Short mmCIF file of C-alpha atoms and ligand atoms in Angstrom, two decimals:
data_model
loop_
_atom_site.label_atom_id
_atom_site.label_comp_id
_atom_site.label_asym_id
_atom_site.label_seq_id
_atom_site.Cartn_x
_atom_site.Cartn_y
_atom_site.Cartn_z
CA MET A 1 -32.41 -168.30 -57.69
CA HIS A 2 -32.35 -171.52 -59.73
CA ALA A 3 -31.13 -174.59 -57.92
CA HIS A 4 -28.39 -175.17 -60.54
CA CYS A 5 -27.21 -171.57 -60.63
CA PRO A 6 -23.87 -171.08 -58.90
CA PRO A 7 -24.11 -168.79 -55.91
CA PRO A 8 -22.99 -165.25 -56.76
CA ARG A 9 -19.35 -164.63 -56.00
CA PRO A 10 -18.82 -162.11 -53.29
CA ARG A 11 -17.94 -158.79 -54.87
CA ALA A 12 -14.29 -158.08 -54.64
CA ILE A 13 -13.66 -155.38 -52.16
CA ILE A 14 -10.86 -153.16 -53.39
CA ARG A 15 -9.06 -151.82 -50.44
CA ARG A 16 -6.66 -149.16 -51.47
CA GLN A 17 -3.62 -148.60 -49.43
CA PRO A 18 -4.07 -145.33 -47.57
CA LEU A 19 -2.06 -142.73 -49.43
CA PRO A 20 0.98 -141.46 -47.65
CA ARG A 21 0.55 -137.88 -46.49
CA ARG A 22 1.71 -135.64 -49.30
CA GLY A 23 4.64 -133.49 -48.40
CA ARG A 24 4.84 -129.74 -48.73
CA LEU A 25 6.19 -129.77 -52.27
CA ALA A 26 3.57 -132.23 -53.46
CA ARG A 27 0.86 -130.06 -51.90
CA LEU A 28 2.30 -127.06 -53.69
CA GLY A 29 1.96 -128.97 -56.97
CA ASP A 30 -1.62 -129.91 -56.06
CA ALA A 31 -2.36 -126.27 -55.30
CA LEU A 32 -1.30 -125.41 -58.86
CA ALA A 33 -3.81 -127.92 -60.15
CA ARG A 34 -6.57 -126.53 -57.90
CA HIS A 35 -5.98 -122.84 -58.52
CA ARG A 36 -6.23 -122.71 -62.28
CA ARG A 37 -8.29 -119.54 -62.18
CA SER A 38 -5.71 -117.64 -60.13
CA ILE A 39 -2.98 -118.81 -62.52
CA LEU A 40 -5.04 -117.54 -65.44
CA VAL A 41 -5.38 -114.14 -63.76
CA LEU A 42 -1.62 -114.13 -63.22
CA GLN A 43 -1.02 -115.01 -66.87
CA TRP A 44 -3.20 -112.16 -68.08
CA ALA A 45 -1.34 -109.81 -65.75
CA VAL A 46 1.97 -110.97 -67.28
CA ILE A 47 0.51 -110.46 -70.76
CA LEU A 48 -0.28 -106.88 -69.78
CA VAL A 49 3.23 -106.23 -68.41
CA TYR A 50 4.76 -107.91 -71.47
CA ALA A 51 2.70 -105.68 -73.78
CA LEU A 52 3.80 -102.64 -71.80
CA LEU A 53 7.47 -103.60 -71.96
CA VAL A 54 7.49 -104.69 -75.59
CA VAL A 55 4.90 -102.54 -77.35
CA LEU A 56 4.91 -99.20 -75.54
CA PRO A 57 8.67 -98.41 -75.77
CA ALA A 58 8.53 -98.73 -79.58
CA TRP A 59 6.49 -95.52 -79.62
CA LEU A 60 8.71 -93.61 -77.24
CA PRO A 61 11.43 -91.27 -78.55
CA ILE A 62 15.11 -92.22 -78.39
CA PRO A 63 16.37 -91.25 -74.90
CA PRO A 64 18.26 -87.95 -74.87
CA ALA A 65 21.93 -87.92 -73.86
CA GLY A 66 22.28 -88.28 -70.09
CA ALA A 67 18.87 -89.95 -69.66
CA SER A 68 18.63 -92.56 -66.95
CA MET A 69 16.34 -95.51 -66.42
CA VAL A 70 15.04 -93.67 -63.36
CA ASN A 71 13.54 -90.88 -65.47
CA ASN A 72 13.19 -92.51 -68.89
CA LEU A 73 10.52 -95.13 -69.45
CA ARG A 74 12.20 -96.53 -72.55
CA LEU A 75 15.45 -97.21 -70.70
CA ALA A 76 13.57 -98.60 -67.69
CA ALA A 77 11.57 -100.98 -69.90
CA GLN A 78 14.73 -102.05 -71.71
CA PHE A 79 16.44 -102.86 -68.42
CA ALA A 80 13.41 -104.65 -67.00
CA PHE A 81 12.99 -106.77 -70.10
CA TRP A 82 16.54 -107.62 -71.20
CA GLY A 83 18.49 -106.91 -68.01
CA LEU A 84 16.26 -108.67 -65.49
CA TRP A 85 13.44 -110.61 -67.13
CA TRP A 86 15.44 -112.79 -69.53
CA PRO A 87 18.28 -113.73 -67.16
CA GLY A 88 15.56 -114.43 -64.56
CA VAL A 89 13.73 -116.78 -66.93
CA ILE A 90 16.91 -118.73 -67.67
CA LEU A 91 17.80 -118.97 -63.97
CA ALA A 92 14.26 -120.09 -63.10
CA THR A 93 14.37 -122.79 -65.79
CA LEU A 94 17.69 -124.10 -64.49
CA LEU A 95 16.45 -124.20 -60.91
CA LEU A 96 12.74 -124.94 -61.14
CA GLY A 97 12.16 -126.46 -64.57
CA ARG A 98 9.91 -124.84 -67.13
CA VAL A 99 7.67 -123.01 -64.65
CA TRP A 100 8.08 -119.95 -66.84
CA CYS A 101 6.46 -121.78 -69.75
CA GLY A 102 3.64 -123.32 -67.75
CA LEU A 103 2.73 -120.55 -65.37
CA LEU A 104 3.88 -117.21 -66.70
CA CYS A 105 4.82 -117.11 -70.39
CA PRO A 106 2.54 -114.58 -72.12
CA GLU A 107 3.11 -116.11 -75.54
CA GLY A 108 2.19 -119.59 -74.34
CA ALA A 109 -0.89 -118.30 -72.53
CA LEU A 110 -2.05 -116.42 -75.64
CA ALA A 111 -1.36 -119.42 -77.87
CA GLU A 112 -3.44 -121.64 -75.60
CA PHE A 113 -6.23 -119.08 -75.36
CA ALA A 114 -6.32 -118.78 -79.17
CA SER A 115 -6.34 -122.54 -79.50
CA ARG A 116 -9.41 -122.76 -77.25
CA HIS A 117 -11.28 -120.48 -79.61
CA GLY A 118 -9.72 -121.50 -82.91
CA ARG A 119 -10.38 -123.95 -85.71
CA GLY A 120 -9.01 -126.94 -83.79
CA ARG A 121 -7.44 -128.55 -86.83
CA ALA A 122 -5.20 -131.60 -86.54
CA ILE A 123 -1.50 -130.81 -86.28
CA PRO A 124 0.13 -131.33 -89.70
CA ARG A 125 3.26 -133.44 -90.09
CA TRP A 126 5.49 -130.59 -91.24
CA LEU A 127 4.76 -128.76 -88.02
CA ARG A 128 5.90 -131.69 -85.89
CA TRP A 129 9.36 -131.66 -87.47
CA ARG A 130 11.91 -131.81 -84.62
CA GLY A 131 14.27 -129.37 -86.31
CA TRP A 132 12.08 -126.28 -85.88
CA PRO A 133 13.38 -125.25 -82.42
CA LEU A 134 16.99 -125.36 -83.68
CA LEU A 135 16.21 -123.46 -86.85
CA ALA A 136 14.04 -120.90 -85.06
CA PHE A 137 16.61 -120.36 -82.30
CA VAL A 138 19.49 -119.78 -84.72
CA ALA A 139 17.39 -117.54 -86.98
CA THR A 140 16.04 -115.34 -84.16
CA THR A 141 19.45 -115.10 -82.45
CA VAL A 142 21.24 -114.00 -85.61
CA TYR A 143 18.45 -111.74 -86.83
CA GLY A 144 18.19 -110.19 -83.36
CA GLN A 145 21.87 -109.18 -83.61
CA LEU A 146 21.47 -107.75 -87.11
CA VAL A 147 18.66 -105.45 -85.99
CA SER A 148 20.09 -104.80 -82.46
CA VAL A 149 17.13 -106.31 -80.67
CA TYR A 150 18.54 -105.50 -77.21
CA GLU A 151 19.03 -101.82 -77.89
CA TYR A 152 16.06 -100.72 -79.97
CA PRO A 153 12.45 -101.36 -78.99
CA GLN A 154 11.21 -101.33 -82.60
CA ALA A 155 13.46 -104.29 -83.29
CA ALA A 156 12.32 -106.00 -80.07
CA LEU A 157 8.71 -105.46 -81.07
CA LEU A 158 9.38 -106.92 -84.50
CA VAL A 159 11.16 -110.03 -83.21
CA LEU A 160 9.10 -110.72 -80.08
CA GLY A 161 5.83 -109.32 -81.35
CA GLY A 162 6.26 -111.29 -84.59
CA SER A 163 6.80 -114.44 -82.59
CA THR A 164 3.70 -113.75 -80.47
CA VAL A 165 1.52 -113.11 -83.54
CA ALA A 166 2.78 -116.36 -85.08
CA ALA A 167 2.02 -118.21 -81.82
CA VAL A 168 -1.55 -116.89 -81.80
CA LEU A 169 -2.06 -117.76 -85.47
CA VAL A 170 -0.84 -121.31 -84.88
CA GLY A 171 -3.13 -121.48 -81.84
CA LEU A 172 -6.09 -120.30 -83.91
CA LEU A 173 -5.48 -122.98 -86.51
CA TYR A 174 -4.32 -126.06 -84.64
CA GLY A 175 -5.08 -128.05 -81.52
CA GLN A 176 -7.96 -127.65 -79.14
CA GLY A 177 -6.88 -125.65 -76.13
CA LYS A 178 -3.31 -126.87 -76.57
CA ARG A 179 0.05 -125.16 -76.91
CA VAL A 180 1.02 -126.42 -80.33
CA TRP A 181 3.32 -123.42 -80.85
CA CYS A 182 5.21 -124.03 -77.62
CA ARG A 183 5.63 -127.74 -78.23
CA TYR A 184 6.87 -127.60 -81.81
CA LEU A 185 7.80 -124.12 -82.98
CA CYS A 186 8.75 -121.69 -80.19
CA PRO A 187 12.33 -120.46 -80.81
CA VAL A 188 13.32 -120.93 -77.17
CA SER A 189 11.39 -124.09 -76.33
CA GLY A 190 14.32 -126.28 -77.40
CA VAL A 191 16.71 -124.32 -75.20
CA PHE A 192 14.35 -124.50 -72.22
CA ALA A 193 13.96 -128.24 -72.81
CA LEU A 194 17.73 -128.61 -72.56
CA LEU A 195 18.14 -126.46 -69.45
CA ALA A 196 15.21 -128.00 -67.55
CA ARG A 197 17.05 -131.33 -67.59
CA VAL A 198 19.21 -130.20 -64.69
CA ALA A 199 16.41 -128.62 -62.65
CA PRO A 200 16.20 -130.21 -59.20
CA LEU A 201 12.42 -129.89 -59.28
CA HIS A 202 10.08 -131.95 -61.46
CA PHE A 203 6.70 -133.59 -61.69
CA ARG A 204 7.45 -137.22 -60.92
CA VAL A 205 5.19 -139.90 -62.38
CA ASP A 206 4.80 -143.16 -60.50
CA ARG A 207 3.79 -145.53 -63.29
CA GLN A 208 2.86 -148.34 -60.91
CA ALA A 209 0.54 -146.08 -58.96
CA TRP A 210 -0.90 -144.84 -62.24
CA ALA A 211 -1.62 -148.34 -63.48
CA GLY A 212 -2.95 -149.49 -60.11
CA TYR A 213 -5.37 -146.61 -59.70
CA PRO A 214 -8.87 -148.06 -59.59
CA GLY A 215 -11.42 -146.92 -62.11
CA ARG A 216 -11.18 -144.40 -64.87
CA SER A 217 -10.10 -140.85 -64.61
CA PRO A 218 -10.54 -137.96 -67.02
CA ALA A 219 -7.60 -137.29 -69.31
CA VAL A 220 -5.11 -134.68 -68.13
CA ASP A 221 -5.43 -131.36 -69.89
CA CYS A 222 -1.73 -131.19 -70.67
CA ALA A 223 -1.27 -128.11 -72.83
CA PRO A 224 2.07 -129.15 -74.42
CA LEU A 225 0.46 -132.46 -75.45
CA LEU A 226 2.55 -134.83 -73.36
CA ASN A 227 1.77 -138.42 -72.58
CA VAL A 228 1.88 -137.80 -68.85
CA GLN A 229 1.89 -141.49 -67.90
CA GLN A 230 5.08 -142.04 -69.89
CA MET A 231 6.76 -138.80 -68.84
CA SER A 232 10.20 -139.50 -67.42
CA GLY A 233 11.81 -136.06 -67.20
CA ALA A 234 11.32 -132.34 -67.00
CA ALA A 235 12.57 -131.46 -70.50
CA GLN A 236 9.20 -131.21 -72.19
CA CYS A 237 7.01 -130.65 -69.11
CA HIS A 238 5.86 -127.05 -68.71
CA ALA A 239 5.47 -127.57 -64.95
CA CYS A 240 1.97 -126.11 -65.07
CA GLY A 241 0.86 -128.50 -62.33
CA ARG A 242 -2.44 -129.47 -63.97
CA CYS A 243 -1.64 -133.15 -63.64
CA SER A 244 -0.47 -132.94 -60.03
CA GLY A 245 -2.11 -135.70 -58.00
CA HIS A 246 -3.61 -137.32 -61.09
CA ARG A 247 -4.39 -140.99 -60.39
CA ASP A 248 -2.41 -140.51 -57.18
CA ALA A 249 0.65 -140.87 -59.38
CA VAL A 250 1.94 -137.41 -60.25
CA THR A 251 3.86 -135.48 -57.63
CA LEU A 252 5.93 -132.35 -57.56
CA ALA A 253 9.20 -133.59 -56.12
CA LEU A 254 12.89 -132.92 -55.72
CA ARG A 255 15.47 -134.94 -57.61
CA SER A 256 19.19 -134.95 -58.24
CA PRO A 257 20.13 -132.42 -60.95
CA ALA A 258 22.10 -135.24 -62.56
CA GLN A 259 19.20 -137.70 -62.69
CA GLU A 260 17.62 -136.85 -66.03
CA ILE A 261 20.88 -136.50 -67.92
CA LEU A 262 22.26 -139.77 -66.58
CA ALA A 263 19.03 -141.55 -67.51
CA SER A 264 18.94 -140.07 -71.04
CA SER A 265 18.62 -142.28 -74.06
CA VAL A 266 18.54 -141.41 -77.76
CA ARG A 267 14.79 -141.03 -77.39
CA ASP A 268 15.27 -138.12 -74.95
CA MET A 269 18.35 -136.65 -76.58
CA ALA A 270 17.99 -137.03 -80.31
CA ARG A 271 20.56 -135.64 -82.73
CA VAL A 272 18.65 -132.47 -83.34
CA GLU A 273 18.57 -131.68 -79.61
CA ALA A 274 22.31 -132.31 -79.41
CA TRP A 275 22.87 -130.02 -82.40
CA LEU A 276 20.86 -127.30 -80.68
CA LEU A 277 23.09 -127.66 -77.62
CA ILE A 278 26.36 -127.84 -79.56
CA TRP A 279 25.87 -125.51 -82.52
CA GLY A 280 23.11 -123.29 -81.16
CA LEU A 281 23.69 -122.74 -77.46
CA CYS A 282 27.47 -123.22 -77.41
CA GLY A 283 28.12 -121.84 -80.89
CA VAL A 284 25.76 -119.25 -82.36
CA ALA A 285 24.68 -117.85 -78.98
CA ILE A 286 28.27 -117.35 -77.81
CA GLY A 287 29.11 -115.69 -81.14
CA ALA A 288 26.18 -113.35 -80.61
CA PHE A 289 27.37 -112.51 -77.08
CA ARG A 290 30.94 -111.88 -78.22
CA TRP A 291 31.04 -109.92 -81.44
CA SER A 292 30.40 -106.41 -80.14
CA ALA A 293 33.17 -106.59 -77.54
CA ASP A 294 35.73 -108.51 -79.54
CA PRO A 295 38.75 -106.39 -80.59
CA TRP A 296 39.35 -108.87 -83.43
CA PHE A 297 35.99 -107.95 -84.87
CA VAL A 298 36.94 -104.27 -84.85
CA LEU A 299 40.31 -105.03 -86.50
CA ALA A 300 38.71 -107.20 -89.16
CA ARG A 301 36.16 -104.47 -89.83
CA GLN A 302 38.86 -101.84 -90.27
CA ALA A 303 40.87 -104.05 -92.59
CA ALA A 304 37.81 -104.97 -94.66
CA ALA A 305 36.67 -101.36 -94.88
CA ALA A 306 40.12 -100.26 -96.06
CA TRP A 307 40.15 -103.00 -98.70
CA LEU A 308 36.68 -102.04 -99.92
CA ALA A 309 37.63 -98.37 -100.09
CA GLU A 310 40.77 -99.21 -102.02
CA HIS A 311 38.70 -101.13 -104.56
CA GLU A 312 36.04 -98.38 -104.52
CA TRP A 313 33.24 -100.70 -103.48
CA TRP A 314 31.52 -97.82 -101.75
CA TRP A 315 28.11 -99.38 -101.78
CA ALA A 316 29.28 -101.98 -99.24
CA LEU A 317 30.21 -99.20 -96.84
CA GLU A 318 26.88 -97.44 -97.10
CA ALA A 319 24.50 -97.73 -94.18
CA ASN A 320 21.30 -97.47 -96.14
CA ALA A 321 19.54 -100.72 -95.26
CA PRO A 322 16.13 -100.40 -93.58
CA TRP A 323 16.06 -100.80 -89.78
CA TRP A 324 14.21 -104.12 -90.01
CA LEU A 325 17.07 -105.61 -92.02
CA LEU A 326 20.12 -104.01 -90.44
CA THR A 327 20.37 -101.61 -87.51
CA HIS A 328 19.60 -98.15 -88.86
CA TYR A 329 19.30 -95.26 -86.40
CA PRO A 330 21.22 -92.35 -87.98
CA GLU A 331 19.76 -89.92 -85.41
CA VAL A 332 22.05 -91.50 -82.77
CA GLY A 333 24.81 -92.39 -85.20
CA ASP A 334 24.14 -96.12 -84.98
CA SER A 335 23.69 -97.65 -88.41
CA PHE A 336 25.14 -100.85 -89.85
CA SER A 337 26.65 -100.81 -93.29
CA TRP A 338 26.34 -103.83 -95.56
CA LEU A 339 29.89 -104.65 -94.55
CA ASP A 340 28.90 -104.62 -90.86
CA GLY A 341 26.02 -106.99 -91.56
CA ALA A 342 28.21 -109.35 -93.57
CA LEU A 343 31.00 -109.29 -90.96
CA LEU A 344 28.54 -109.94 -88.17
CA LEU A 345 27.21 -113.01 -89.96
CA ALA A 346 30.76 -114.15 -90.72
CA TYR A 347 31.87 -113.63 -87.10
CA ILE A 348 28.95 -115.54 -85.58
CA SER A 349 29.43 -118.34 -88.13
CA ALA A 350 33.16 -118.51 -87.37
CA VAL A 351 32.61 -118.73 -83.60
CA ALA A 352 29.90 -121.35 -84.12
CA LEU A 353 32.21 -123.32 -86.40
CA VAL A 354 35.18 -123.25 -84.01
CA LEU A 355 33.30 -123.94 -80.76
CA GLY A 356 30.48 -126.04 -82.21
CA GLY A 357 32.94 -127.92 -84.41
CA ALA A 358 35.19 -128.75 -81.45
CA LEU A 359 32.25 -129.93 -79.36
CA GLN A 360 30.78 -131.94 -82.20
CA LEU A 361 34.10 -133.62 -82.87
CA GLY A 362 34.62 -134.31 -79.16
CA ALA A 363 31.17 -135.85 -78.75
CA TRP A 364 31.52 -137.96 -81.88
CA LEU A 365 34.97 -139.20 -80.87
CA ALA A 366 33.85 -139.97 -77.33
CA GLY A 367 30.87 -141.86 -78.71
CA ARG A 368 33.13 -143.98 -80.93
CA LEU A 369 35.57 -144.67 -78.13
CA ALA A 370 32.96 -145.54 -75.53
CA ARG A 371 30.53 -147.19 -77.96
CA LEU A 372 27.75 -145.01 -76.66
CA PRO A 373 25.54 -142.64 -78.68
CA TRP A 374 27.39 -139.32 -79.05
CA GLN A 375 24.20 -137.28 -78.73
CA VAL A 376 23.46 -138.81 -75.33
CA LEU A 377 27.02 -138.10 -74.17
CA SER A 378 26.70 -134.48 -75.28
CA ALA A 379 23.86 -133.99 -72.79
CA ALA A 380 26.52 -133.75 -70.07
CA TRP A 381 27.38 -130.30 -71.44
CA VAL A 382 24.00 -128.85 -70.47
CA PRO A 383 25.26 -127.36 -67.14
CA MET A 384 28.14 -125.56 -68.87
CA ALA A 385 25.87 -124.35 -71.67
CA GLY A 386 23.29 -123.13 -69.14
CA ALA A 387 25.94 -121.29 -67.12
CA GLY A 388 27.26 -119.71 -70.34
CA LEU A 389 23.81 -118.54 -71.38
CA LEU A 390 23.21 -116.98 -67.99
CA VAL A 391 26.60 -115.29 -68.01
CA GLY A 392 26.05 -114.02 -71.55
CA LEU A 393 22.70 -112.48 -70.67
CA THR A 394 24.16 -110.75 -67.63
CA LEU A 395 26.66 -108.96 -69.90
CA LEU A 396 23.79 -106.80 -71.06
CA THR A 397 22.54 -106.27 -67.50
CA GLN A 398 26.01 -105.08 -66.59
CA THR A 399 26.24 -102.68 -69.55
CA GLN A 400 22.89 -101.18 -68.63
CA LEU A 401 23.81 -100.77 -64.97
CA ARG A 402 27.21 -99.34 -65.85
CA ALA A 403 25.48 -96.65 -67.90
CA GLU A 404 23.66 -95.76 -64.68
CA GLY A 405 26.95 -95.45 -62.84
CA LEU A 406 26.46 -98.72 -61.01
CA LEU A 407 29.61 -100.80 -61.11
CA LEU A 408 29.36 -104.35 -59.85
CA PRO A 409 32.92 -105.43 -59.04
CA TRP A 410 31.76 -108.79 -57.72
CA LEU A 411 30.01 -109.72 -60.94
CA ASN A 412 32.99 -111.09 -62.87
CA PRO A 413 34.21 -113.34 -60.02
CA ALA A 414 30.62 -114.56 -59.61
CA ARG A 415 30.43 -115.33 -63.32
CA GLY A 416 33.75 -117.16 -63.12
CA LEU A 417 32.43 -119.27 -60.25
CA LEU A 418 29.23 -120.03 -62.11
CA LEU A 419 31.11 -121.12 -65.23
CA ALA A 420 33.53 -123.19 -63.14
CA ALA A 421 30.63 -124.88 -61.35
CA GLY A 422 28.87 -125.57 -64.67
CA GLY A 423 32.07 -126.92 -66.22
CA LEU A 424 32.90 -129.17 -63.26
CA PHE A 425 29.36 -130.50 -63.14
CA SER A 426 29.57 -131.27 -66.87
CA LEU A 427 32.87 -133.08 -66.44
CA TRP A 428 31.46 -135.13 -63.57
CA LEU A 429 28.37 -136.00 -65.60
CA SER A 430 30.58 -137.17 -68.48
CA ALA A 431 32.53 -139.40 -66.09
CA ARG A 432 29.30 -140.90 -64.75
CA GLN A 433 27.93 -141.47 -68.22
CA LEU A 434 31.12 -143.17 -69.33
CA ALA A 435 31.18 -145.41 -66.26
CA ARG A 436 28.42 -147.39 -68.04
CA ALA A 437 30.51 -147.91 -71.15
CA ASP A 438 31.38 -151.51 -71.77
CA VAL A 439 34.93 -150.79 -72.96
CA PRO A 440 38.38 -151.11 -71.40
CA HIS A 441 39.37 -148.40 -68.95
CA PRO A 442 41.91 -146.60 -71.22
CA ARG A 443 39.23 -146.18 -73.90
CA ARG A 444 36.86 -144.78 -71.29
CA LEU A 445 39.53 -142.33 -70.17
CA ALA A 446 40.23 -141.31 -73.75
CA ALA A 447 36.51 -140.75 -74.29
CA TRP A 448 36.36 -138.56 -71.19
CA CYS A 449 39.31 -136.51 -72.49
CA ALA A 450 37.54 -136.13 -75.84
CA LEU A 451 34.56 -134.68 -73.97
CA ALA A 452 36.65 -132.55 -71.63
CA ALA A 453 38.89 -130.91 -74.26
CA PRO A 454 36.18 -128.92 -76.11
CA LEU A 455 34.68 -127.97 -72.77
CA ALA A 456 38.05 -126.45 -71.84
CA LEU A 457 37.96 -124.50 -75.12
CA LEU A 458 34.52 -123.18 -74.20
CA GLY A 459 35.83 -122.15 -70.78
CA LEU A 460 38.79 -120.47 -72.44
CA ALA A 461 36.48 -118.50 -74.75
CA TRP A 462 34.51 -117.26 -71.74
CA TRP A 463 37.65 -116.48 -69.78
CA GLN A 464 39.03 -114.50 -72.72
CA GLN A 465 35.81 -112.55 -73.05
CA LEU A 466 35.34 -111.79 -69.36
CA SER A 467 38.96 -110.89 -68.68
CA GLY A 468 39.29 -108.89 -71.91
CA PHE A 469 42.51 -110.60 -73.03
S1 SF4 B 501 2.95 -133.04 -67.66
FE1 SF4 B 501 1.68 -131.56 -68.74
S2 SF4 B 501 0.00 -131.17 -67.31
FE2 SF4 B 501 1.61 -132.13 -66.12
S3 SF4 B 501 2.79 -130.43 -65.24
FE3 SF4 B 501 3.79 -131.04 -67.17
S4 SF4 B 501 2.91 -129.69 -68.69
FE4 SF4 B 501 1.55 -129.58 -66.92
#
């Protein structure tokens, strides 16, 4: 060493604080990250079951009169898929976050698999448009009703199989091992992103721990393309667990179901997400759940048919549309005429206009009164919308079980309780959101009333449907 050289500085010794012992939940998250292979096996098993439930029944004959799901595979598959599977997915999303997307969804798994072996092109701008989930949800919901997706497996294969083929094609073209379809285009991803906001389970990111982690670490293989370090909620996270324990900063943890909604900003709840909640989930979806049991629909149909007959517009009363456009199963006497199709569209639009319009007006008014963004305030309606979706899906479960002679007298009170709990939670969330408003108290109260009134209308619509008045 030269005499004039400064002595080397002692190397800084980085002593990391010993990590606190990870709790059971955190270890569960870490296990998801460690057991990728087992999860893959599970996903392929779900793909197989999904194919069985969606593809096979389309080739089975229409069940004869008196058939039961105990002795008829088509009826059994229909019950398993629409009566149990879908309500189960919605319930799981409300309680656990998007575990369905990350761990089980066959479409997501296939899209990711295709993307690993595809062209790997960059994602184009048009595909990143935030309006796709709203458009796709409305289109598939309405189209599903026109072709009776719940009743006929050909229609289910067309709608669900079409969606799966599209997911694989997108996977083959874009991204490298990512779920581009799920992130931007899936018709239910927007709905799941809304519902997961109230899930008490999430992957929590400790940004300080992330930043303070010494050294570099490989990037997280986050299939829905999230910036994990910046992640602040469960809306977009597929809860796959791959990032669990990353940089000692990501942990599966419990949280208050109110946390994410109360922390929402316009970045988390943009207008298009609010429109999906208001017009899609609380409008179009409720219209789709209602039309077949609404006596007003039957009356309107009779009146319209009489008017058409009087004016000799016979073509409108003919049921000659192909099954992929309008329900057409003459062998069981179930075919939609052009009038039926038009009335169905008109009915769903009318329900969406009344309920969605009331909610939109309420949110806008509350936003003006409280000087807060209306779209952020509308997020408080997620619990009520989630309860409504769950209740709506169980209507089909009930119809299927009733056909088997199984009456569930406790179901309606349970639905009422669920809707009441969802509504009360929404009202409480609105009050908490408005507590931040920098306006005089009477304005705050008026804003709360503006948010509560359309919620009451929603409750009334459900009450009317469930009680049959
Ligand atoms: S942030 Fe990404 S990698 Fe982490 S759990 Fe969510 S989806 Fe999986």
